[in-house]
Tab-separated table of C-alpha atoms in Angstrom:
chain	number	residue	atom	x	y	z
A	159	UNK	CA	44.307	-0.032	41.010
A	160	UNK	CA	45.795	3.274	41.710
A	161	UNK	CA	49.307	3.904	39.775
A	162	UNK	CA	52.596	5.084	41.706
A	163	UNK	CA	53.094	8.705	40.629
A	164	UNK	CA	56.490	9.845	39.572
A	165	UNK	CA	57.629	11.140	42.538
A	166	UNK	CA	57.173	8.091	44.406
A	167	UNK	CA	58.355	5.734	42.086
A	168	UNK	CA	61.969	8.091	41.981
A	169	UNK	CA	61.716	7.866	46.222
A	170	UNK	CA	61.108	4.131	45.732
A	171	UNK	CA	63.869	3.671	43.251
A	172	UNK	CA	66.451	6.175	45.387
A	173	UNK	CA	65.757	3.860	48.609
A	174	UNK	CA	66.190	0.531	46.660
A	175	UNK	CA	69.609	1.883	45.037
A	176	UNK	CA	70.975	3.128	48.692
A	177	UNK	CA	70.064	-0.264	50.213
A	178	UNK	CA	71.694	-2.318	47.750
A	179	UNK	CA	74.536	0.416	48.130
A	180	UNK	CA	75.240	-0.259	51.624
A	181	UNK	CA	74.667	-4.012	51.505
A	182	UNK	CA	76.932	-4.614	48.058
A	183	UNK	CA	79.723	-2.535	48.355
A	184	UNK	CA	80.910	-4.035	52.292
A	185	UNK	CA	80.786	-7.866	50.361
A	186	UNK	CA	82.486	-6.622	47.136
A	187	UNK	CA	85.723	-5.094	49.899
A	188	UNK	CA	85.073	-8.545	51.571
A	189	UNK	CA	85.324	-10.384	48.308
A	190	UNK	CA	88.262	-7.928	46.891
A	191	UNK	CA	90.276	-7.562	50.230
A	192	UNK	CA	90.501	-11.763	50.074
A	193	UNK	CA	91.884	-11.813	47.050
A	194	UNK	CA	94.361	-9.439	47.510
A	195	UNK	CA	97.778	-10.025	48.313
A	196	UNK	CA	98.115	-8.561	52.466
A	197	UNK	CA	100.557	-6.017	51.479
A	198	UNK	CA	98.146	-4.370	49.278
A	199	UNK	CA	95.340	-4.825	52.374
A	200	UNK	CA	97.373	-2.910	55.013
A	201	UNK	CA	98.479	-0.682	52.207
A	202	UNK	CA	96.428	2.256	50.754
A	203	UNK	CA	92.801	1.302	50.054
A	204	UNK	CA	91.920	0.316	46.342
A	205	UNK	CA	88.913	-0.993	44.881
A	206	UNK	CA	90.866	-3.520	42.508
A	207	UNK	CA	93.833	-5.272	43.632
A	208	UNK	CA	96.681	-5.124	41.597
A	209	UNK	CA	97.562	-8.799	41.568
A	210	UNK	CA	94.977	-11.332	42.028
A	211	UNK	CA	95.815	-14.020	44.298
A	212	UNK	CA	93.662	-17.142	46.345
A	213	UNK	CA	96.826	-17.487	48.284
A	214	UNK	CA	94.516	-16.079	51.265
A	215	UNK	CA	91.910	-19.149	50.903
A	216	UNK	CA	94.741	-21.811	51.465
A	217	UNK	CA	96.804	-20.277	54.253
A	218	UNK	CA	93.894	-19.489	56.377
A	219	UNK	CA	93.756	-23.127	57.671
A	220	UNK	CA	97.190	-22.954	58.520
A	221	UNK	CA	96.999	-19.457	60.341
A	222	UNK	CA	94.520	-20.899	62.415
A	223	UNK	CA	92.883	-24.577	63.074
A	224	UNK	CA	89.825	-23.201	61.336
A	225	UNK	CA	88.648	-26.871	60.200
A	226	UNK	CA	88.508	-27.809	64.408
A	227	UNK	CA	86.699	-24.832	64.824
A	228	UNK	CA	84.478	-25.321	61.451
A	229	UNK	CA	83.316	-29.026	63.374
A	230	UNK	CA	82.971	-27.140	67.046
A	231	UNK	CA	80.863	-25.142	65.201
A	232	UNK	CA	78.646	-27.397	63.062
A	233	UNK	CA	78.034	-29.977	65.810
A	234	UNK	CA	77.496	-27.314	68.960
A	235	UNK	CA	74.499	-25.098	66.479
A	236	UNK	CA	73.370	-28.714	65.015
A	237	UNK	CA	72.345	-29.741	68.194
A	238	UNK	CA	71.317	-26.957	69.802
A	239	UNK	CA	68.939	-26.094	66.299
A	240	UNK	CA	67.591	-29.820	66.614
A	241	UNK	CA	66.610	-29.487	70.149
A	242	UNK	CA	65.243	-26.128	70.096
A	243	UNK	CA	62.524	-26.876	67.204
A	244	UNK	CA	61.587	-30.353	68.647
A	245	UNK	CA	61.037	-28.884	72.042
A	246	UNK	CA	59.805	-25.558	70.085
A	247	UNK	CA	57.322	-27.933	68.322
A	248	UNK	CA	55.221	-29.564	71.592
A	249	UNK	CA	55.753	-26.573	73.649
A	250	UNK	CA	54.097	-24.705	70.219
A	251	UNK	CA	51.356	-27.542	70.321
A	252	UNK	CA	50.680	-27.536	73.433
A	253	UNK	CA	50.098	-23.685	73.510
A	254	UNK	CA	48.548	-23.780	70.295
A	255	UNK	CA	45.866	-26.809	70.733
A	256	UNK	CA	45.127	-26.498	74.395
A	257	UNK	CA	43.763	-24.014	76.635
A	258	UNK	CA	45.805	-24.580	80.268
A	259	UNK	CA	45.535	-22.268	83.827
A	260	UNK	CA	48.245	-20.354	83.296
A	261	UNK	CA	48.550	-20.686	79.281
A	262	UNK	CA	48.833	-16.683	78.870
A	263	UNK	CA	51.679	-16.219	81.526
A	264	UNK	CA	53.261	-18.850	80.161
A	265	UNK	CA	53.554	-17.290	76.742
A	266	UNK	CA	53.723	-13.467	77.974
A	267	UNK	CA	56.902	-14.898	79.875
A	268	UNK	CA	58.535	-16.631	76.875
A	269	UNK	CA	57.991	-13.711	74.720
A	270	UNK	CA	59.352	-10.928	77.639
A	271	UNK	CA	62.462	-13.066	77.822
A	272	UNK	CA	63.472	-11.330	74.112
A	273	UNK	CA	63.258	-8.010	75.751
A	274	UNK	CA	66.342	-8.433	77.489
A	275	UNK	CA	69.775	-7.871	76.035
A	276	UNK	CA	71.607	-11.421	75.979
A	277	UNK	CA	74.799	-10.133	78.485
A	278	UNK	CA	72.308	-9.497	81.184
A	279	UNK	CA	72.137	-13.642	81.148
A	280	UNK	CA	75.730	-14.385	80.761
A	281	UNK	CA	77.082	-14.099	84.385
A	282	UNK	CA	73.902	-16.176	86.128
A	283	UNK	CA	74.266	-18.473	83.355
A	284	UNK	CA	77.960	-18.879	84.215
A	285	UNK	CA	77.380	-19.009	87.920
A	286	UNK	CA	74.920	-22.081	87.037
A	287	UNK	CA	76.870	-23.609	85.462
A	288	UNK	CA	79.888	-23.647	87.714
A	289	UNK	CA	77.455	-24.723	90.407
A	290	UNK	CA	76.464	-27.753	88.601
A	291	UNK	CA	79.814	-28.586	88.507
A	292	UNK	CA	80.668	-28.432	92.011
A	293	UNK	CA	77.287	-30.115	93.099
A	294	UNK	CA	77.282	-33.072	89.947
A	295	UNK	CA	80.517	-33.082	88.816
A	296	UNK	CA	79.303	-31.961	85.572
A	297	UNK	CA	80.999	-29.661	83.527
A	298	UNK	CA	79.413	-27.024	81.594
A	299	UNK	CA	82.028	-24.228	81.244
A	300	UNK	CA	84.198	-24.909	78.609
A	301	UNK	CA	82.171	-27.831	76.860
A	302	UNK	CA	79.833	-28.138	73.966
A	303	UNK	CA	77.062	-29.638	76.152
A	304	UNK	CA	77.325	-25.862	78.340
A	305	UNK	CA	77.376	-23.986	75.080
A	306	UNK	CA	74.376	-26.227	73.415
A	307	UNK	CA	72.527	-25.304	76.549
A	308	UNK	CA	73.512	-22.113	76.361
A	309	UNK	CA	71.978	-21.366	72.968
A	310	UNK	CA	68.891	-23.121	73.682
A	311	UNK	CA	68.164	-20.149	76.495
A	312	UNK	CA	67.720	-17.325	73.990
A	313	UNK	CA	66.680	-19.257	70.562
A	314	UNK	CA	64.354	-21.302	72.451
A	315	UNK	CA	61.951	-18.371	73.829
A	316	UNK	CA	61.585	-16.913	70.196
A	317	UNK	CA	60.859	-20.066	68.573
A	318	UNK	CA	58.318	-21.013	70.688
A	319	UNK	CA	56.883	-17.941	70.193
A	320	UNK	CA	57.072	-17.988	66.594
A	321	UNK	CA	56.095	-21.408	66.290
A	322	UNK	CA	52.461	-21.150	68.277
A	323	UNK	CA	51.734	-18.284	66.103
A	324	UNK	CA	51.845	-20.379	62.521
A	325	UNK	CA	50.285	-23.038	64.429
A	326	UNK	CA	47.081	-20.851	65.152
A	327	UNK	CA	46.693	-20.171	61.756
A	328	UNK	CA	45.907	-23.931	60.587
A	329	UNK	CA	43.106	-25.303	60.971
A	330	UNK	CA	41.787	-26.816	64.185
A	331	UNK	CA	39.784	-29.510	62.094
A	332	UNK	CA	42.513	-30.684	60.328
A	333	UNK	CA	43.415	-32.431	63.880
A	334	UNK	CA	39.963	-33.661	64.595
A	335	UNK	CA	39.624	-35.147	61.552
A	336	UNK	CA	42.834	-36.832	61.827
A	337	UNK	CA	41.583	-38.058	65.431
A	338	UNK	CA	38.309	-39.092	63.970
A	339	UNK	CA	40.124	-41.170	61.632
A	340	UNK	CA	41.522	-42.996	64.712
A	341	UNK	CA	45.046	-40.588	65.599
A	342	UNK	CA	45.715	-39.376	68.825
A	343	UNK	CA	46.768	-36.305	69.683
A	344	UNK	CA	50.097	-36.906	68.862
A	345	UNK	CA	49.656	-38.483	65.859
A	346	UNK	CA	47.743	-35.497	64.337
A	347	UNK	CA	50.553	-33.706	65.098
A	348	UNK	CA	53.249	-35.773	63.469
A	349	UNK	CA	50.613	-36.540	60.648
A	350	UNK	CA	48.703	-33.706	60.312
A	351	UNK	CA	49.908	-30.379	61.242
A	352	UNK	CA	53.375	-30.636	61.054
A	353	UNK	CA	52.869	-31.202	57.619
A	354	UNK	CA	51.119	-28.362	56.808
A	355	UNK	CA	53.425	-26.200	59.052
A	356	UNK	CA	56.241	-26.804	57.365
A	357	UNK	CA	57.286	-23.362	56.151
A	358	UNK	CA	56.750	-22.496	60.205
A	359	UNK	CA	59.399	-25.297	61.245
A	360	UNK	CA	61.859	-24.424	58.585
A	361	UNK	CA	61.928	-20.753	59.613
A	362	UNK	CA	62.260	-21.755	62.976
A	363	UNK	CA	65.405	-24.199	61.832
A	364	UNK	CA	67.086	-21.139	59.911
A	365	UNK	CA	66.718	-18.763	63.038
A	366	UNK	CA	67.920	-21.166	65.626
A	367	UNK	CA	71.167	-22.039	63.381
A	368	UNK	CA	72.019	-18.209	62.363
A	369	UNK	CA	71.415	-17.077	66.040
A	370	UNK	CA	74.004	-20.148	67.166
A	371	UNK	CA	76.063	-19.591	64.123
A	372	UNK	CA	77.099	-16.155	64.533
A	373	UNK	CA	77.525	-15.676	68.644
A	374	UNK	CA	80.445	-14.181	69.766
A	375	UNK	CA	79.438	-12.883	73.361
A	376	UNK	CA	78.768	-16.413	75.093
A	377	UNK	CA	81.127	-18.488	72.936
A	378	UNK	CA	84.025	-16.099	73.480
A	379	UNK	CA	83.377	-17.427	77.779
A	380	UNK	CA	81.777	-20.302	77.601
A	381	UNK	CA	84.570	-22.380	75.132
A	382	UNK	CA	88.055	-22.997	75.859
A	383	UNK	CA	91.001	-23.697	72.974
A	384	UNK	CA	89.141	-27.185	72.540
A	385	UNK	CA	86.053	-26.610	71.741
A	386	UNK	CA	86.382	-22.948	70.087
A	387	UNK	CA	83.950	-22.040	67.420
A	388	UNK	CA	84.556	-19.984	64.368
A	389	UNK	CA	82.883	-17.020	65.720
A	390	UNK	CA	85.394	-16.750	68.524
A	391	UNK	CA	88.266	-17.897	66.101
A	392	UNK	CA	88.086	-15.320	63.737
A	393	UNK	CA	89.544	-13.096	66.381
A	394	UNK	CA	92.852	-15.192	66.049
A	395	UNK	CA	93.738	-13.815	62.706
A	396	UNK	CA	94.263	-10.876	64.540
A	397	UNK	CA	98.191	-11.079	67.030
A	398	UNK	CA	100.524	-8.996	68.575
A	399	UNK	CA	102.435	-8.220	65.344
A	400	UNK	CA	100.567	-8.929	62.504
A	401	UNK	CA	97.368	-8.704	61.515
A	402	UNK	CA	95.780	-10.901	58.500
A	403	UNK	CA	93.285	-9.235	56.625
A	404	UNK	CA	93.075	-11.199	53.386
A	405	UNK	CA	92.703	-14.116	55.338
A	406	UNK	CA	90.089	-12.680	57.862
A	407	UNK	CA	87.909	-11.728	54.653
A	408	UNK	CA	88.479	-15.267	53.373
A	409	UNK	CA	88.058	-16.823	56.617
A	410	UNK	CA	84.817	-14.500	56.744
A	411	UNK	CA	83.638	-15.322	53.328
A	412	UNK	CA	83.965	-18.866	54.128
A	413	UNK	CA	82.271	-18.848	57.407
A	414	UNK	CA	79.068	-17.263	56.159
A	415	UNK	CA	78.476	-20.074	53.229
A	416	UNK	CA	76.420	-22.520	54.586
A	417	UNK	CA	73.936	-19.382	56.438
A	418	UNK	CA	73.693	-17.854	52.723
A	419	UNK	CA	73.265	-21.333	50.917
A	420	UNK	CA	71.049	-22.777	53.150
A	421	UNK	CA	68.839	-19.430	53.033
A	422	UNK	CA	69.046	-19.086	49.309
A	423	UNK	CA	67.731	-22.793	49.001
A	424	UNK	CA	65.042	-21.832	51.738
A	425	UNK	CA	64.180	-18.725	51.170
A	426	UNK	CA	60.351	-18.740	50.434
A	427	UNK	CA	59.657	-21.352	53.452
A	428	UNK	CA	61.720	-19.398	55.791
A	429	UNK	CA	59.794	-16.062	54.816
A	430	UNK	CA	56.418	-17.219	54.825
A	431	UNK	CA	56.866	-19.119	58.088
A	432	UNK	CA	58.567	-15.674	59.278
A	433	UNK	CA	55.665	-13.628	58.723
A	434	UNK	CA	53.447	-16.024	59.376
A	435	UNK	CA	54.230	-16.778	62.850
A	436	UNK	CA	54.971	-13.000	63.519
A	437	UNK	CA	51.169	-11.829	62.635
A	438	UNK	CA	48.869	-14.262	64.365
């Protein structure tokens, strides 16, 4: 094996220390600028605060009904995540398994949807909607069952994508076998590969929640004070007089715990099933 020489392993070492630099230090204000007090936030930036207070981690659900948005939240990217990898998952199959007239269009066009930057899709998608409602009575704008479908349009393409590609890379006689031993199609799925594509799924779970999780753009339209999510209801901290920036980091720090816990705890089946699906 041929040994790093000392230049590179200083380059190496340089870029590790100035991409830990530039993650760290924005958490450690986060962290810091929560527990500070919010006259020492608006005041003169320090990197300690002067008094130490959690003041900001109780008053936040006061400031704003951040548990009612915490539930809008967790049911609207719950749903739409459980949807999008059981649909990902036959549409994956399906793609995967079988060979179909007009298989590669069909896959050219789910991938080419990701091209596109997601505001190019909000007015149709709004115009749809409203439609709907004047020809069904059904309303989308404003409701979790718009936003769910909402979020299925652009984490739906990608997982499919992603999906098909781990697929590919197991085994086709892993299924016959299983159908051999008396399964159907189906049931070699459910029995058989899923099993074994389990790192595939999970990544596929942990995109679909983050990309719900975090939207701001169609959330910020497509909810109304009911049915507000914490992405949009961050923004609240934020009035005409005042503007709460312990509370925002606290709110913030909050927010992004059960992304980083669930990714710490998955972290080596998200990865795999990541690169996985992205190289076949």
């Amino acid at each position: 094996m041929m040994r790093d020489t000392r230049g590179e392993q200083i380059f190496r070492w340089v870029v590790i220390t100035l991409l830990t630099t530039f993650i760290v230090v924005p958490l450690y204000v986060m962290v810091t600028s929560a527990i500070k007090p919010l006259g020492d936030v608006q005041g003169p930036f320090t990197w300690w605060p002067s008094h130490i207070t959690f003041s900001a981690f109780r008053t936040m659900w006061q400031t704003v009904p951040l548990g009612h948005y915490f539930i809008n939240s967790l049911i609207v990217c719950s749903v739409a995540t459980v949807f999008s990898v059981v649909i990902a998952i036959f549409a994956a199959f399906a793609v995967s398994r079988w060979r179909f007239r007009g298989r590669t269009i069909f896959t050219t066009t789910v991938l080419s949807t990701q091209m596109f930057p997601g505001v190019l899709f909000l007015l149709p998608l709004y115009i749809i909607f409203v439609n709907i409602d004047t020809s069904t009575g059904i309303t989308l704008v404003g409701t979790r069952l718009g936003l769910i479908i909402t979020y299925l349009t652009f984490s739906l393409p990608f997982s499919i994508w992603m999906l098909a590609g781990y697929l590919d890379g197991i085994p086709r006689d892993l299924d016959e076998a299983a159908m051999v031993d008396g399964c159907n199609p189906w049931g070699a799925l459910w029995r058989v590969v899923l099993p074994a594509a389990r790192p595939g799924v999970i990544a596929v779970t942990i995109y679909s929640f983050m990309t719900a999780w975090g939207e701001v753009l169609f959330a910020s339209v497509m909810t109304t004070d009911a049915n507000r999510t914490l992405a949009v209801g961050l923004r609240l901290y934020s009035t005409q007089t005042n503007v709460y920036w312990n509370e925002i980091m606290a709110a913030s720090l909050v927010v992004s715990a059960p992304i980083v816990i669930a990714f710490l705890l998955l972290q080596r089946s998200f990865v795999a099933g990541l690169t996985a699906g992205a190289v076949k």
